[in-house]
GROMACS .gro file of C-alpha atoms in nm:
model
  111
    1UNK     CA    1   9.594  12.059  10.583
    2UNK     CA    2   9.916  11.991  10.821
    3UNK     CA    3  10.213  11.822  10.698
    4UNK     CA    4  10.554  11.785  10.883
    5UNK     CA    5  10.889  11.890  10.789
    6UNK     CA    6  11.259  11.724  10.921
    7UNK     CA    7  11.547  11.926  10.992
    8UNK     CA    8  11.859  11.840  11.022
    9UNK     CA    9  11.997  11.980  11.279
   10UNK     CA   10  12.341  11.971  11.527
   11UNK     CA   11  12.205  12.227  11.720
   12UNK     CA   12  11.847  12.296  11.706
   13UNK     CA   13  11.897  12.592  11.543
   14UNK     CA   14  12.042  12.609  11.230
   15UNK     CA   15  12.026  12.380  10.933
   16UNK     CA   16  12.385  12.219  10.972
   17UNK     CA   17  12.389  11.873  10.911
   18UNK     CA   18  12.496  11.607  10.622
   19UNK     CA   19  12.168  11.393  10.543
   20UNK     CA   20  12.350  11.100  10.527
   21UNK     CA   21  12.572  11.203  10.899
   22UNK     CA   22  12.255  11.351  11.064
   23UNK     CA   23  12.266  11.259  11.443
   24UNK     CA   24  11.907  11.348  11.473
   25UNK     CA   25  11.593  11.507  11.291
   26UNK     CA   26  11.403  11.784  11.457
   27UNK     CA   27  11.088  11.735  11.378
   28UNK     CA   28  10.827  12.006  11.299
   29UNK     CA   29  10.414  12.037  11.210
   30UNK     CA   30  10.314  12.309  10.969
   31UNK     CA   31   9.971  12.392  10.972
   32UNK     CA   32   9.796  12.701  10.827
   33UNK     CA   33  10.172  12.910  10.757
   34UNK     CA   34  10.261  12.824  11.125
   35UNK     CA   35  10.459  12.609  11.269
   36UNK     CA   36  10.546  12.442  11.585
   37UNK     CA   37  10.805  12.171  11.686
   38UNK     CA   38  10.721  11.824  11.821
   39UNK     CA   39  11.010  11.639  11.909
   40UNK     CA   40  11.391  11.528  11.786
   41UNK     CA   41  11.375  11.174  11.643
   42UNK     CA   42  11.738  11.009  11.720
   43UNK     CA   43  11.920  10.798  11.430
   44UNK     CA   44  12.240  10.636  11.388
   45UNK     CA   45  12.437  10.753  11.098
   46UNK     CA   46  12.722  10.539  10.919
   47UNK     CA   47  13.059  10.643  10.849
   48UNK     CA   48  13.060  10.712  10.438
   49UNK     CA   49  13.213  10.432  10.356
   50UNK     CA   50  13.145  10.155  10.592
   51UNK     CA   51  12.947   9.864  10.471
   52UNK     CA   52  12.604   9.998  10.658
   53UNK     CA   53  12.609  10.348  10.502
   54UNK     CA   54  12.321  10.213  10.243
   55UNK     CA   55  12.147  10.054  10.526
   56UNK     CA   56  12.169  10.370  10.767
   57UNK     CA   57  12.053  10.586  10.464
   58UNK     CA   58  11.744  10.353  10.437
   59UNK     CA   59  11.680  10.365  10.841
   60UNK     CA   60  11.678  10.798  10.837
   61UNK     CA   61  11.435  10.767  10.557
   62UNK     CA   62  11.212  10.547  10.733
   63UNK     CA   63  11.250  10.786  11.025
   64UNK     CA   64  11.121  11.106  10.865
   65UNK     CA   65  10.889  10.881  10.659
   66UNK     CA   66  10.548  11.035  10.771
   67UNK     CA   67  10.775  11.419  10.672
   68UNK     CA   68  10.670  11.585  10.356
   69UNK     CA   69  11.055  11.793  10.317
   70UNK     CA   70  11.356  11.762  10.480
   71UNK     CA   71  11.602  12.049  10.554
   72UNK     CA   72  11.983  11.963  10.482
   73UNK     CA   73  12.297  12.154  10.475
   74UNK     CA   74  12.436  11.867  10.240
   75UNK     CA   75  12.298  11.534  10.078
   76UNK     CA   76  12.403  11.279   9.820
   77UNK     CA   77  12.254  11.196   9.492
   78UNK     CA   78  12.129  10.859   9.606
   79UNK     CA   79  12.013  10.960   9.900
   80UNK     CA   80  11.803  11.243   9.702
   81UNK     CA   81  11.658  11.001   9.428
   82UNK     CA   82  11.534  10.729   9.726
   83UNK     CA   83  11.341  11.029   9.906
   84UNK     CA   84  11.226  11.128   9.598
   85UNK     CA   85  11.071  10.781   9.534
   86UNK     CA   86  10.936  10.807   9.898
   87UNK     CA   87  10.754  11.134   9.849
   88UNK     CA   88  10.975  11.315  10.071
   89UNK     CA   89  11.093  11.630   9.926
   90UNK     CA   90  11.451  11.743  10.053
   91UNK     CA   91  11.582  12.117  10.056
   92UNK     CA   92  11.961  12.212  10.068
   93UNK     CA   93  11.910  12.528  10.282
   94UNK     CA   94  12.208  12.547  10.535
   95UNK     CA   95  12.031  12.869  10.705
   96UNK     CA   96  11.878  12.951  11.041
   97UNK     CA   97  11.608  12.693  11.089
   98UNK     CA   98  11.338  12.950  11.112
   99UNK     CA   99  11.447  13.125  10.819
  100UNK     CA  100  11.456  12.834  10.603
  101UNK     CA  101  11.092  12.701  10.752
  102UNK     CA  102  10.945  13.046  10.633
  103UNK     CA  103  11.048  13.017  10.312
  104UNK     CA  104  10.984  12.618  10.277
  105UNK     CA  105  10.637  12.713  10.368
  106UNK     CA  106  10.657  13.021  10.162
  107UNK     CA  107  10.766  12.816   9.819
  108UNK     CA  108  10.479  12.543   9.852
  109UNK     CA  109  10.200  12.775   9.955
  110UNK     CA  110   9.893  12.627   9.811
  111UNK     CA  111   9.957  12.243   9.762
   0.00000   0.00000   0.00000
């Protein structure tokens, strides 16, 4: 069974960004223990405290909606408990994207 995982990413290559400032998610497909990329989805981010931050929040969700994890260097309680409620698991692993894909795949081996 395949399932698809969003980075967070500034550069493509390591997991560097904010959740809640992410520019873009790079999107990848697991299937089997491997994995391949597909494509960067764009999103606007808010500034933390502008009046559209919960409203921006809400649009990345719905962005990586069809993603089983997300990869973050940083996110925010709320932010955490609304994926949560979406079914989207997110991961704090501000590492090499590679890296942190082995051992995302690694941890839920199985499900």
């Amino acid at each position: 069974m395949s399932y698809k995982i969003a980075v967070a990413s500034l550069d493509g290559k390591f997991v560097n960004e904010h959740f809640g400032r992410a520019k873009e998610f790079h999107i990848v497909e697991v299937s089997e223990s491997k994995y391949e990329y597909l494509e960067t989805r764009k999103n606007m981010p808010s500034k933390r405290y502008d009046n559209r931050h919960e409203y921006a929040i809400s649009e990345a969700i719905e962005l990586i909606a069809d993603c089983r994890f997300v990869l973050v260097s940083q996110i925010g309680p709320g932010a955490e408990k609304v994926l949560d409620a979406k079914g989207i698991k997110p991961y704090v692993i501000p590492n090499f994207i590679d890296d942190a894909l082995i051992q995302i795949i690694s941890l839920n081996k199985g499900e």
